[in-house]
Amino acid sequence: MRALIDVPLMLLVTYTMGFFMYGFYRQFMARIQNRRGPPIWQNLYDNLKFFSKSETLSHGPMFFLGPMIMMAGAVTTVLFIPMLKDTAWLQGFSASGNLILVMFLMVVGPLGNALAVGASGNPFGVMGVTRGLTRLMGLEVPFFLGLALIMVQYETVSISAIMAAQPTLAEWTLVTNPLIFLVVLLPFIASLNASPFDVVGAPVEVYSGPRVEFGGRLLGILMTQNMMLSMAKYVLVVALFMGGASNLLELFVKVFVLFMLTASISAVFPRLRTEQAVDFFWRIPLGLGVVAVILTLWI
Amino acid sequence: MRLFLRVLSLMVVVTPAVTWFAWDGALVWPLFGGATLSFDVTPLASFFLLLLAMGAPLAALPMLRKEEPDWQLALFALLVLGMQGLLLAQDLVGFFIGWEIMTWSSWLLIVRSPRTDAGTAASYILFNLSAAFLLLAGLLGVYSLTGSFAIQALVDLTLAQGLVLVLLFGAAFLIKIGTLPLHLWIPRSYDQAPEPVTVVLSALVSKMGVYGLLLMLILFPEMPGRWFGDWLNGPLSGYGLAWIGVITSIVATFKAIAQDDMKRLLAYSSIGQLGYVTTAIGVGGALGISGALYHALVHTLVSLLLFISFAGIIAQTGQRRFNDLGELIYRMPISFFGVLIGIIALAGMPPLPGFASKFLIFVALIEAQWILLFAAVILSSAAAFLYCYKLIYAPFLGQANSPEARVAREAPWPYLIPQIILMGMLVGLGMFPGMGTALADPVLAALGLAPLDGPSLGTLATPYGGYDGVTLMLVFGIAFALVTALFYMLRGQLRRAGSRQDLSFAGEVPTPDQPLHYGAGMGRELRRIPLIGWILARSSSGFFSGLAERVERLAEHSSRLYPSQPWRWVQSFVVVFAVLLTWGLVRGGGL
């Protein structure tokens, strides 16, 4: 019964946080670049605008179903991540899942996108998908290495149990094992498709990415699921490193702090090409990860 | 006559299923002089017999088509008998006989294909015969130590004896699995074998190597823990094997991405997937072994599904390169779903069972605290997404790139029926991931490990946590249905694109004769990444040709010892023999 309230609430929370954070991001970037920037509600406006477009171009049934798979993947991911600790609310179906499952669920969405853009027959879209999959190959290695260290540290794969094991600031993974956070931080930014690892859908230099053929309401779906999935990833990292949250306000503050950190990094560094990004991940974060393994397990 | 042969072969093909259901009690077959062959179904054999029982009839269906030659099904029946004998054997002699029947019948299947060239036939039989001879050496070694050929725990071995035996048996089975650098025969033979035969080679024959590796745990029970102690939380003796497996899967995955032929890509992917199994066996423990068994099960189903789907595509279009296909999705919809389910399971995405088996392997690595291995497995698993996408994109999506692809029709029923059954099995296993561990639990008990014992078939439970397949499948299914229904109602005006060239194409409108398919180019740019470029620039055939060159040079040197006339060789041979004989008699031992 609780699921009936939990499910819409969790989706609403991620959606709200999503458009708020990304609206703020645009303001933040504008101020850094000495511009005035759009209002903080701009992402919500954009999203609603897409959903009220009268005409949408489709390239056949698979093209239509791809965004649906993406949305279903994002919804499932959100519902398998517990948002709060010490409460029975906003847990979704997280008791039936675990950290590794959530990480793999995040790839279901890109599969839907890849199928749809492949079905459209646009070679540029498929090039974008290949870039995305290549980047995924680069970022997942250090990302999972960090997560594995967390799982070894807490001897569980359950996100709730990892959250529960960090009741106070002194027990946050960020404090007890800051090296893991450094290992995970940059791959995490890349998994959000944020600068400097945003070559996949790079808006200016590269003509087009995986989104090339989408327009109208289908693009609205893509934007919605992207905001929700990104927020799910923030909630996950907050749960793993910053002790989770006991109430929505705490969750919001923690996500905001983390968001500011990633946004600052994104604002400063120039974009990397795909192969540079992969090579970077396999040198710096993975190298740090190996150091972390040696320090925490071997010694 | 033809009909009789077919019915007889089909009856043989379903015997594994009959054996699996109806076997009770051991069978002892007396040979000459007190020697016996004994057969029985052990828990470990029962698991692999189940794979054979499921796979053999499904793989036989495409062979029943009129276009396929008669000898194929008959030889396949022989192959099934050989594998069955190997699994049921309770002594190493029976095991070896089954292994030889398997080797020769599969070689005949390959060598009679019109596409097979001499090099492929030679490499297949050379590698498999070396495996057989290593096996023979191993079993003679066992006999000389224990005086019996029975498959039983060998205790009280010295470390040197144990190591020699383990290396002999291990090398034999690793050749069959196709571990680097012993994989050389796999891509070319899988590629050139007739399509229905490749299905069998990848799905069933390769699993016999896995069976052999697991059999070594029964033969050498002291190997995992006691020989070298532990490294972190896992056995040090398995650490090397685990790295061999994971390096195999990484290299094979990158090689797979670089292929432009469908069957070659699948062959490399098969090598890579079995690399995970090797890794899992290396980790050992309840989680590792059950992950290995689970992955063997999933790989059997997936490779049956994918190889049969692609056999259908090749039969319908005559094209086997990614570049020459495209846009088959609406012409071959059932095959499309077959491949889609296949790649989702192959890539290990939830909710299909490929995730369940990988999850067990991941948790086993975490339990052993072998985190660097974990990261390496993730590398190959994430890189596999690329070739999985290539498998679905290049034939089915994009733009049709050859006349055959433009007019292709759905594959005939002998290809579709097994695909539909396998899709059902994969989805069912994804929904009830506990079924796989329930099948593996008796094997764990037989190996003296604690069974995983999930609370229900819907749950995959490990000491570190698990997941609920039913909930996962339902949540995803309901979310997908709701989102699709809701959006379909609110879709507004959905306009279908005017033509296949109606694309966002850098401000231009492409013409129909412009090549718009991205099939073969996919993954080519990966070479720019230093590590991948380094891997792809190398090949183990260089290692083997170097080896061959050394051997030739050695032979050249040793041939100088012989005079040039052939009769003198015989003479010197007789002299050497006489000297040895005399020496033996002088030592007083006789020969």
CSV table of C-alpha atoms in Angstrom, one decimal, chain B residues 5-422:
chain,number,residue,atom,x,y,z
B,5,LEU,CA,18.7,-41.9,-40.5
B,6,ARG,CA,17.1,-38.6,-39.5
B,7,VAL,CA,14.7,-40.3,-37.0
B,8,LEU,CA,17.5,-42.3,-35.6
B,9,SER,CA,19.7,-39.2,-35.2
B,10,LEU,CA,16.9,-37.3,-33.6
B,11,MET,CA,16.3,-40.0,-31.1
B,12,VAL,CA,20.0,-39.9,-30.2
B,13,VAL,CA,19.8,-36.2,-29.8
B,14,VAL,CA,17.1,-36.4,-27.2
B,15,THR,CA,18.9,-39.1,-25.2
B,16,PRO,CA,20.6,-36.5,-22.8
B,17,ALA,CA,17.1,-35.3,-21.8
B,18,VAL,CA,16.0,-38.9,-21.2
B,19,THR,CA,19.1,-39.7,-19.3
B,20,TRP,CA,18.7,-36.6,-17.2
B,21,PHE,CA,15.1,-37.4,-16.2
B,22,ALA,CA,15.2,-41.2,-16.0
B,23,TRP,CA,18.7,-42.2,-14.8
B,24,ASP,CA,18.9,-44.2,-11.7
B,25,GLY,CA,21.7,-46.3,-10.4
B,26,ALA,CA,25.2,-46.7,-11.8
B,27,LEU,CA,26.1,-48.7,-14.9
B,28,VAL,CA,29.3,-50.8,-14.9
B,29,TRP,CA,30.4,-52.1,-18.2
B,30,PRO,CA,33.1,-54.9,-17.9
B,31,LEU,CA,35.8,-54.9,-20.5
B,32,PHE,CA,38.6,-57.3,-21.0
B,33,GLY,CA,40.8,-58.5,-18.2
B,34,GLY,CA,38.9,-57.1,-15.3
B,35,ALA,CA,39.0,-53.6,-16.6
B,36,THR,CA,35.6,-51.9,-16.4
B,37,LEU,CA,34.0,-48.7,-17.6
B,38,SER,CA,31.6,-47.2,-15.1
B,39,PHE,CA,28.9,-44.6,-15.8
B,40,ASP,CA,26.8,-42.6,-13.3
B,41,VAL,CA,25.2,-39.2,-13.0
B,42,THR,CA,27.0,-37.2,-10.4
B,43,PRO,CA,25.6,-33.8,-9.3
B,44,LEU,CA,28.2,-32.0,-11.4
B,45,ALA,CA,27.6,-34.2,-14.4
B,46,SER,CA,23.9,-33.7,-13.9
B,47,PHE,CA,24.2,-29.9,-14.3
B,48,PHE,CA,26.1,-30.1,-17.6
B,49,LEU,CA,23.8,-33.0,-18.8
B,50,LEU,CA,20.9,-30.6,-18.3
B,51,LEU,CA,22.7,-28.0,-20.5
B,52,LEU,CA,23.2,-30.7,-23.1
B,53,ALA,CA,19.6,-31.9,-22.7
B,54,MET,CA,18.3,-28.4,-23.3
B,55,GLY,CA,20.7,-27.4,-26.0
B,56,ALA,CA,21.0,-30.5,-28.2
B,57,PRO,CA,17.3,-30.7,-29.4
B,58,LEU,CA,17.2,-26.9,-30.0
B,59,ALA,CA,20.4,-27.0,-32.0
B,60,ALA,CA,19.2,-30.0,-34.0
B,61,LEU,CA,16.1,-28.1,-35.3
B,62,PRO,CA,18.0,-26.0,-37.9
B,63,MET,CA,19.8,-29.1,-39.0
B,64,LEU,CA,16.5,-30.7,-40.0
B,65,ARG,CA,16.0,-28.3,-42.9
B,66,LYS,CA,16.1,-29.8,-46.4
B,67,GLU,CA,19.0,-27.5,-47.3
B,68,GLU,CA,21.2,-29.0,-44.7
B,69,PRO,CA,23.1,-32.2,-45.7
B,70,ASP,CA,22.3,-35.6,-44.1
B,71,TRP,CA,25.7,-36.3,-42.6
B,72,GLN,CA,25.4,-33.2,-40.4
B,73,LEU,CA,22.6,-34.5,-38.2
B,74,ALA,CA,24.2,-37.9,-38.0
B,75,LEU,CA,27.6,-36.6,-37.0
B,76,PHE,CA,25.9,-34.3,-34.5
B,77,ALA,CA,24.1,-37.3,-33.0
B,78,LEU,CA,27.6,-38.9,-32.6
B,79,LEU,CA,28.9,-35.7,-31.1
B,80,VAL,CA,26.0,-35.7,-28.5
B,81,LEU,CA,26.8,-39.3,-27.7
B,82,GLY,CA,30.4,-38.5,-27.1
B,83,MET,CA,29.6,-35.5,-24.8
B,84,GLN,CA,27.1,-37.6,-23.0
B,85,GLY,CA,29.6,-40.4,-22.5
B,86,LEU,CA,32.2,-37.9,-21.2
B,87,LEU,CA,29.8,-36.5,-18.7
B,88,LEU,CA,28.5,-39.8,-17.4
B,89,ALA,CA,32.0,-41.4,-17.2
B,90,GLN,CA,33.1,-42.3,-13.7
B,91,ASP,CA,36.6,-43.1,-14.7
B,92,LEU,CA,39.2,-41.3,-16.8
B,93,VAL,CA,39.2,-43.9,-19.5
B,94,GLY,CA,35.5,-43.4,-20.3
B,95,PHE,CA,36.1,-39.7,-20.0
B,96,PHE,CA,38.9,-39.8,-22.5
B,97,ILE,CA,36.9,-42.0,-25.0
B,98,GLY,CA,34.0,-39.5,-24.8
B,99,TRP,CA,36.4,-36.7,-25.3
B,100,GLU,CA,37.9,-38.3,-28.4
B,101,ILE,CA,34.5,-39.0,-29.9
B,102,MET,CA,33.6,-35.4,-29.3
B,103,THR,CA,36.8,-34.1,-30.8
B,104,TRP,CA,36.7,-36.2,-34.0
B,105,SER,CA,33.0,-35.9,-34.7
B,106,SER,CA,33.1,-32.1,-34.3
B,107,TRP,CA,36.2,-32.0,-36.5
B,108,LEU,CA,34.4,-34.0,-39.2
B,109,LEU,CA,31.5,-31.6,-38.9
B,110,ILE,CA,33.8,-28.7,-39.5
B,111,VAL,CA,36.0,-30.2,-42.2
B,112,ARG,CA,33.1,-31.2,-44.4
B,113,SER,CA,31.9,-27.6,-44.7
B,114,PRO,CA,32.7,-26.1,-48.1
B,115,ARG,CA,33.9,-22.9,-46.5
B,116,THR,CA,36.5,-24.6,-44.3
B,117,ASP,CA,40.1,-24.2,-45.6
B,118,ALA,CA,43.0,-26.5,-44.8
B,119,GLY,CA,44.5,-24.1,-42.2
B,120,THR,CA,41.3,-24.0,-40.2
B,121,ALA,CA,40.9,-27.8,-40.3
B,122,ALA,CA,44.5,-28.3,-39.3
B,123,SER,CA,44.4,-25.8,-36.4
B,124,TYR,CA,41.2,-27.3,-35.1
B,125,ILE,CA,42.5,-30.8,-35.0
B,126,LEU,CA,46.0,-29.8,-33.8
B,127,PHE,CA,44.8,-27.8,-30.8
B,128,ASN,CA,42.1,-30.4,-29.9
B,129,LEU,CA,44.5,-33.3,-30.3
B,130,SER,CA,47.1,-31.6,-28.1
B,131,ALA,CA,44.3,-31.2,-25.5
B,132,ALA,CA,43.5,-34.9,-25.9
B,133,PHE,CA,47.2,-35.9,-25.5
B,134,LEU,CA,47.6,-33.7,-22.5
B,135,LEU,CA,44.6,-35.3,-21.0
B,136,LEU,CA,46.0,-38.8,-21.8
B,137,ALA,CA,49.3,-37.9,-20.2
B,138,GLY,CA,47.4,-36.6,-17.1
B,139,LEU,CA,45.3,-39.8,-16.8
B,140,LEU,CA,48.3,-42.0,-17.2
B,141,GLY,CA,49.9,-40.0,-14.5
B,142,VAL,CA,46.9,-40.5,-12.2
B,143,TYR,CA,47.0,-44.2,-12.9
B,144,SER,CA,50.7,-44.5,-12.1
B,145,LEU,CA,50.2,-42.7,-8.8
B,146,THR,CA,47.0,-44.4,-7.6
B,147,GLY,CA,46.7,-47.6,-9.7
B,148,SER,CA,43.2,-46.7,-10.7
B,149,PHE,CA,41.5,-44.7,-13.4
B,150,ALA,CA,38.5,-43.8,-11.2
B,151,ILE,CA,37.5,-40.1,-11.0
B,152,GLN,CA,37.9,-39.6,-7.3
B,153,ALA,CA,39.7,-37.3,-4.9
B,154,LEU,CA,43.5,-37.7,-5.1
B,155,VAL,CA,44.9,-37.0,-1.7
B,156,ASP,CA,48.4,-37.3,-0.3
B,157,LEU,CA,50.0,-36.0,-3.4
B,158,THR,CA,53.3,-34.2,-3.1
B,159,LEU,CA,53.2,-30.7,-4.4
B,160,ALA,CA,55.3,-31.5,-7.4
B,161,GLN,CA,53.1,-34.5,-8.4
B,162,GLY,CA,50.0,-32.4,-7.9
B,163,LEU,CA,51.3,-29.5,-9.9
B,164,VAL,CA,52.3,-31.6,-12.9
B,165,LEU,CA,48.9,-33.3,-13.0
B,166,VAL,CA,47.1,-29.9,-12.5
B,167,LEU,CA,49.1,-28.4,-15.4
B,168,LEU,CA,48.4,-31.3,-17.7
B,169,PHE,CA,44.7,-31.4,-17.0
B,170,GLY,CA,44.4,-27.6,-16.8
B,171,ALA,CA,46.1,-27.0,-20.1
B,172,ALA,CA,43.8,-29.6,-21.8
B,173,PHE,CA,40.7,-28.0,-20.5
B,174,LEU,CA,41.8,-24.4,-21.1
B,175,ILE,CA,42.5,-25.3,-24.7
B,176,LYS,CA,38.9,-26.5,-25.0
B,177,ILE,CA,37.6,-23.3,-23.3
B,178,GLY,CA,39.8,-21.2,-25.6
B,179,THR,CA,41.8,-19.3,-23.0
B,180,LEU,CA,44.4,-16.9,-24.4
B,181,PRO,CA,46.8,-17.7,-26.1
B,182,LEU,CA,45.3,-21.1,-26.7
B,183,HIS,CA,42.2,-19.7,-28.4
B,184,LEU,CA,43.6,-19.5,-31.9
B,185,TRP,CA,41.5,-22.3,-33.3
B,186,ILE,CA,38.2,-20.8,-32.1
B,187,PRO,CA,37.5,-17.7,-34.3
B,188,ARG,CA,38.4,-19.3,-37.6
B,189,SER,CA,36.7,-22.7,-36.9
B,190,TYR,CA,33.5,-21.0,-35.5
B,191,ASP,CA,33.5,-18.7,-38.6
B,192,GLN,CA,34.0,-21.4,-41.2
B,193,ALA,CA,31.9,-24.2,-39.7
B,194,PRO,CA,28.4,-24.6,-41.1
B,195,GLU,CA,26.1,-22.2,-39.3
B,196,PRO,CA,24.1,-24.9,-37.4
B,197,VAL,CA,27.4,-26.5,-36.3
B,198,THR,CA,28.8,-23.3,-34.9
B,199,VAL,CA,25.8,-23.2,-32.6
B,200,VAL,CA,26.8,-26.5,-31.1
B,201,LEU,CA,30.5,-25.7,-30.9
B,202,SER,CA,29.9,-22.5,-28.9
B,203,ALA,CA,27.0,-23.5,-26.8
B,204,LEU,CA,27.7,-27.1,-25.9
B,205,VAL,CA,31.2,-28.3,-26.9
B,206,SER,CA,33.0,-25.4,-25.2
B,207,LYS,CA,31.1,-26.2,-21.9
B,208,MET,CA,32.8,-29.6,-21.8
B,209,GLY,CA,36.0,-27.7,-21.1
B,210,VAL,CA,34.2,-25.9,-18.2
B,211,TYR,CA,33.0,-29.3,-16.9
B,212,GLY,CA,36.6,-30.5,-17.0
B,213,LEU,CA,37.9,-27.5,-15.1
B,214,LEU,CA,35.3,-28.1,-12.4
B,215,LEU,CA,36.1,-31.8,-12.4
B,216,MET,CA,39.6,-30.8,-11.4
B,217,LEU,CA,38.1,-29.5,-8.1
B,218,ILE,CA,36.9,-33.0,-7.4
B,219,LEU,CA,40.2,-34.6,-8.5
B,220,PHE,CA,42.4,-32.2,-6.5
B,221,PRO,CA,40.3,-31.2,-3.4
B,222,GLU,CA,43.4,-29.9,-1.7
B,223,MET,CA,44.3,-27.5,-4.5
B,224,PRO,CA,42.2,-24.4,-3.7
B,225,GLY,CA,43.1,-23.7,-0.1
B,226,ARG,CA,45.9,-25.8,1.1
B,227,TRP,CA,48.6,-25.7,-1.6
B,228,PHE,CA,49.6,-22.1,-1.5
B,229,GLY,CA,47.4,-20.6,1.2
B,230,ASP,CA,45.3,-17.5,0.7
B,231,TRP,CA,45.7,-14.2,-1.0
B,232,LEU,CA,43.4,-11.7,0.8
B,233,ASN,CA,40.2,-13.8,1.2
B,234,GLY,CA,40.6,-16.1,-1.7
B,235,PRO,CA,42.8,-19.0,-2.6
B,236,LEU,CA,46.2,-18.0,-4.0
B,237,SER,CA,46.2,-21.0,-6.4
B,238,GLY,CA,43.1,-19.6,-8.1
B,239,TYR,CA,44.5,-16.0,-8.3
B,240,GLY,CA,46.5,-16.7,-11.4
B,241,LEU,CA,43.7,-18.6,-13.1
B,242,ALA,CA,41.3,-15.7,-12.4
B,243,TRP,CA,43.7,-13.3,-14.0
B,244,ILE,CA,44.2,-15.6,-17.0
B,245,GLY,CA,40.4,-15.7,-17.4
B,246,VAL,CA,39.9,-11.9,-17.1
B,247,ILE,CA,42.8,-11.1,-19.4
B,248,THR,CA,41.2,-13.5,-21.9
B,249,SER,CA,37.9,-11.8,-21.7
B,250,ILE,CA,39.4,-8.3,-22.0
B,251,VAL,CA,41.5,-9.1,-25.0
B,252,ALA,CA,38.7,-11.2,-26.6
B,253,THR,CA,36.2,-8.4,-26.1
B,254,PHE,CA,38.4,-5.8,-27.8
B,255,LYS,CA,39.1,-8.2,-30.6
B,256,ALA,CA,35.3,-8.8,-30.9
B,257,ILE,CA,34.6,-5.1,-31.3
B,258,ALA,CA,37.1,-4.9,-34.1
B,259,GLN,CA,35.5,-7.7,-36.2
B,260,ASP,CA,33.4,-7.0,-39.2
B,261,ASP,CA,32.1,-10.5,-39.6
B,262,MET,CA,29.1,-11.5,-37.5
B,263,LYS,CA,30.2,-15.1,-36.6
B,264,ARG,CA,33.8,-14.1,-35.9
B,265,LEU,CA,32.5,-11.4,-33.5
B,266,LEU,CA,30.3,-14.0,-31.8
B,267,ALA,CA,33.3,-16.4,-31.6
B,268,TYR,CA,35.4,-13.8,-29.8
B,269,SER,CA,32.5,-12.9,-27.6
B,270,SER,CA,32.2,-16.6,-26.7
B,271,ILE,CA,35.8,-16.7,-25.8
B,272,GLY,CA,35.3,-13.6,-23.6
B,273,GLN,CA,32.3,-14.9,-21.8
B,274,LEU,CA,34.0,-18.2,-21.0
B,275,GLY,CA,36.8,-16.1,-19.6
B,276,TYR,CA,34.4,-14.9,-16.9
B,277,VAL,CA,33.7,-18.5,-16.1
B,278,THR,CA,37.4,-19.2,-15.8
B,279,THR,CA,37.7,-16.2,-13.5
B,280,ALA,CA,34.8,-17.4,-11.4
B,281,ILE,CA,36.3,-20.9,-11.0
B,282,GLY,CA,39.6,-19.2,-10.0
B,283,VAL,CA,37.9,-17.4,-7.2
B,284,GLY,CA,36.2,-20.6,-6.0
B,285,GLY,CA,34.1,-20.7,-2.9
B,286,ALA,CA,30.3,-21.2,-3.0
B,287,LEU,CA,29.8,-17.8,-4.8
B,288,GLY,CA,32.5,-18.3,-7.3
B,289,ILE,CA,31.5,-21.8,-8.3
B,290,SER,CA,27.8,-21.1,-8.4
B,291,GLY,CA,28.6,-18.0,-10.5
B,292,ALA,CA,30.7,-20.1,-12.9
B,293,LEU,CA,27.9,-22.7,-13.2
B,294,TYR,CA,25.3,-19.9,-13.6
B,295,HIS,CA,27.3,-18.2,-16.3
B,296,ALA,CA,27.8,-21.4,-18.1
B,297,LEU,CA,24.1,-21.9,-18.1
B,298,VAL,CA,23.4,-18.4,-19.3
B,299,HIS,CA,26.1,-18.6,-22.0
B,300,THR,CA,24.6,-21.8,-23.3
B,301,LEU,CA,21.2,-20.3,-23.7
B,302,VAL,CA,22.5,-17.0,-25.1
B,303,SER,CA,24.9,-18.5,-27.6
B,304,LEU,CA,22.3,-20.9,-28.8
B,305,LEU,CA,19.9,-18.0,-29.3
B,306,LEU,CA,22.4,-15.6,-30.9
B,307,PHE,CA,24.1,-18.2,-33.2
B,308,ILE,CA,20.7,-19.6,-34.3
B,309,SER,CA,19.4,-16.0,-35.0
B,310,PHE,CA,22.4,-15.2,-37.0
B,311,ALA,CA,22.3,-18.5,-38.8
B,312,GLY,CA,18.8,-17.5,-39.9
B,313,ILE,CA,20.0,-14.1,-41.1
B,314,ILE,CA,22.9,-15.7,-43.1
B,315,ALA,CA,20.5,-18.3,-44.5
B,316,GLN,CA,18.0,-15.6,-45.6
B,317,THR,CA,20.5,-13.0,-47.0
B,318,GLY,CA,23.6,-14.9,-47.7
B,319,GLN,CA,25.6,-12.0,-46.1
B,320,ARG,CA,27.7,-12.4,-43.1
B,321,ARG,CA,29.5,-9.1,-42.8
B,322,PHE,CA,28.1,-6.2,-40.7
B,323,ASN,CA,28.7,-3.9,-43.6
B,324,ASP,CA,26.4,-5.8,-46.0
B,325,LEU,CA,23.2,-5.9,-43.8
B,326,GLY,CA,21.0,-3.3,-42.1
B,327,GLU,CA,17.4,-2.4,-41.6
B,328,LEU,CA,16.2,-6.0,-41.1
B,329,ILE,CA,14.1,-5.0,-38.0
B,330,TYR,CA,10.8,-4.8,-39.8
B,331,ARG,CA,11.6,-7.7,-42.3
B,332,MET,CA,12.8,-10.1,-39.6
B,333,PRO,CA,11.0,-9.0,-36.4
B,334,ILE,CA,11.2,-12.3,-34.5
B,335,SER,CA,14.9,-12.6,-35.2
B,336,PHE,CA,15.3,-9.0,-34.1
B,337,PHE,CA,13.7,-9.8,-30.7
B,338,GLY,CA,15.8,-12.9,-30.5
B,339,VAL,CA,19.0,-10.9,-30.9
B,340,LEU,CA,17.7,-8.1,-28.6
B,341,ILE,CA,17.0,-10.6,-25.8
B,342,GLY,CA,20.3,-12.3,-26.6
B,343,ILE,CA,22.4,-9.1,-26.3
B,344,ILE,CA,20.7,-7.9,-23.2
B,345,ALA,CA,21.5,-11.2,-21.5
B,346,LEU,CA,25.0,-11.2,-23.0
B,347,ALA,CA,25.7,-7.7,-21.8
B,348,GLY,CA,24.5,-8.7,-18.4
B,349,MET,CA,21.8,-6.0,-18.1
B,350,PRO,CA,19.0,-6.5,-15.6
B,351,PRO,CA,16.4,-7.9,-15.6
B,352,LEU,CA,17.7,-10.8,-17.8
B,353,PRO,CA,19.8,-13.6,-16.2
B,354,GLY,CA,23.1,-12.4,-17.7
B,355,PHE,CA,23.0,-10.0,-14.8
B,356,ALA,CA,22.3,-12.7,-12.2
B,357,SER,CA,25.4,-14.7,-13.1
B,358,LYS,CA,27.6,-11.6,-13.3
B,359,PHE,CA,26.2,-10.5,-10.0
B,360,LEU,CA,27.3,-13.8,-8.4
B,361,ILE,CA,30.8,-13.4,-9.9
B,362,PHE,CA,31.1,-9.8,-8.7
B,363,VAL,CA,30.0,-10.7,-5.2
B,364,ALA,CA,32.5,-13.6,-5.2
B,365,LEU,CA,35.3,-11.2,-6.1
B,366,ILE,CA,34.2,-8.7,-3.4
B,367,GLU,CA,34.1,-11.5,-0.9
B,368,ALA,CA,37.6,-12.6,-1.9
B,369,GLN,CA,38.5,-8.8,-1.8
B,370,TRP,CA,40.2,-9.2,-5.2
B,371,ILE,CA,39.2,-5.7,-6.2
B,372,LEU,CA,41.7,-5.2,-9.0
B,373,LEU,CA,40.2,-8.3,-10.7
B,374,PHE,CA,36.8,-6.9,-10.1
B,375,ALA,CA,37.8,-3.7,-12.0
B,376,ALA,CA,39.2,-5.8,-14.8
B,377,VAL,CA,36.0,-7.8,-15.1
B,378,ILE,CA,34.1,-4.5,-15.2
B,379,LEU,CA,36.3,-3.3,-18.0
B,380,SER,CA,35.5,-6.3,-20.2
B,381,SER,CA,31.9,-6.2,-19.2
B,382,ALA,CA,31.5,-2.5,-20.1
B,383,ALA,CA,33.4,-2.9,-23.3
B,384,ALA,CA,31.1,-5.8,-24.2
B,385,PHE,CA,28.2,-3.2,-24.5
B,386,LEU,CA,30.0,-1.9,-27.6
B,387,TYR,CA,30.0,-5.2,-29.5
B,388,CYS,CA,26.5,-6.0,-28.2
B,389,TYR,CA,25.3,-2.8,-29.8
B,390,LYS,CA,27.1,-3.6,-33.0
B,391,LEU,CA,25.3,-7.0,-33.0
B,392,ILE,CA,21.9,-5.4,-32.9
B,393,TYR,CA,22.6,-2.3,-34.9
B,394,ALA,CA,24.5,-3.5,-37.9
B,395,PRO,CA,22.1,-6.2,-39.1
B,396,PHE,CA,18.8,-4.9,-37.9
B,397,LEU,CA,18.9,-1.1,-37.6
B,398,GLY,CA,20.4,1.7,-39.7
B,399,GLN,CA,20.1,1.6,-43.5
B,400,ALA,CA,20.0,-1.5,-45.7
B,401,ASN,CA,23.4,-1.7,-47.3
B,402,SER,CA,23.0,-4.6,-49.8
B,403,PRO,CA,20.3,-5.7,-52.3
B,404,GLU,CA,19.8,-8.9,-50.3
B,405,ALA,CA,19.2,-6.9,-47.1
B,406,ARG,CA,16.5,-4.9,-48.9
B,407,VAL,CA,14.4,-7.9,-49.8
B,408,ALA,CA,15.1,-10.3,-47.0
B,409,ARG,CA,12.2,-12.2,-45.4
B,410,GLU,CA,11.8,-13.6,-41.9
B,411,ALA,CA,13.8,-16.7,-41.2
B,412,PRO,CA,12.1,-20.1,-41.6
B,413,TRP,CA,10.5,-21.9,-38.6
B,414,PRO,CA,13.3,-24.3,-37.8
B,415,TYR,CA,15.3,-21.2,-36.8
B,416,LEU,CA,12.4,-19.3,-35.2
B,417,ILE,CA,11.0,-22.1,-32.9
B,418,PRO,CA,14.3,-22.5,-31.0
B,419,GLN,CA,14.6,-18.7,-30.8
B,420,ILE,CA,11.2,-18.4,-29.3
B,421,ILE,CA,11.8,-21.2,-26.8
B,422,LEU,CA,15.1,-19.7,-25.8
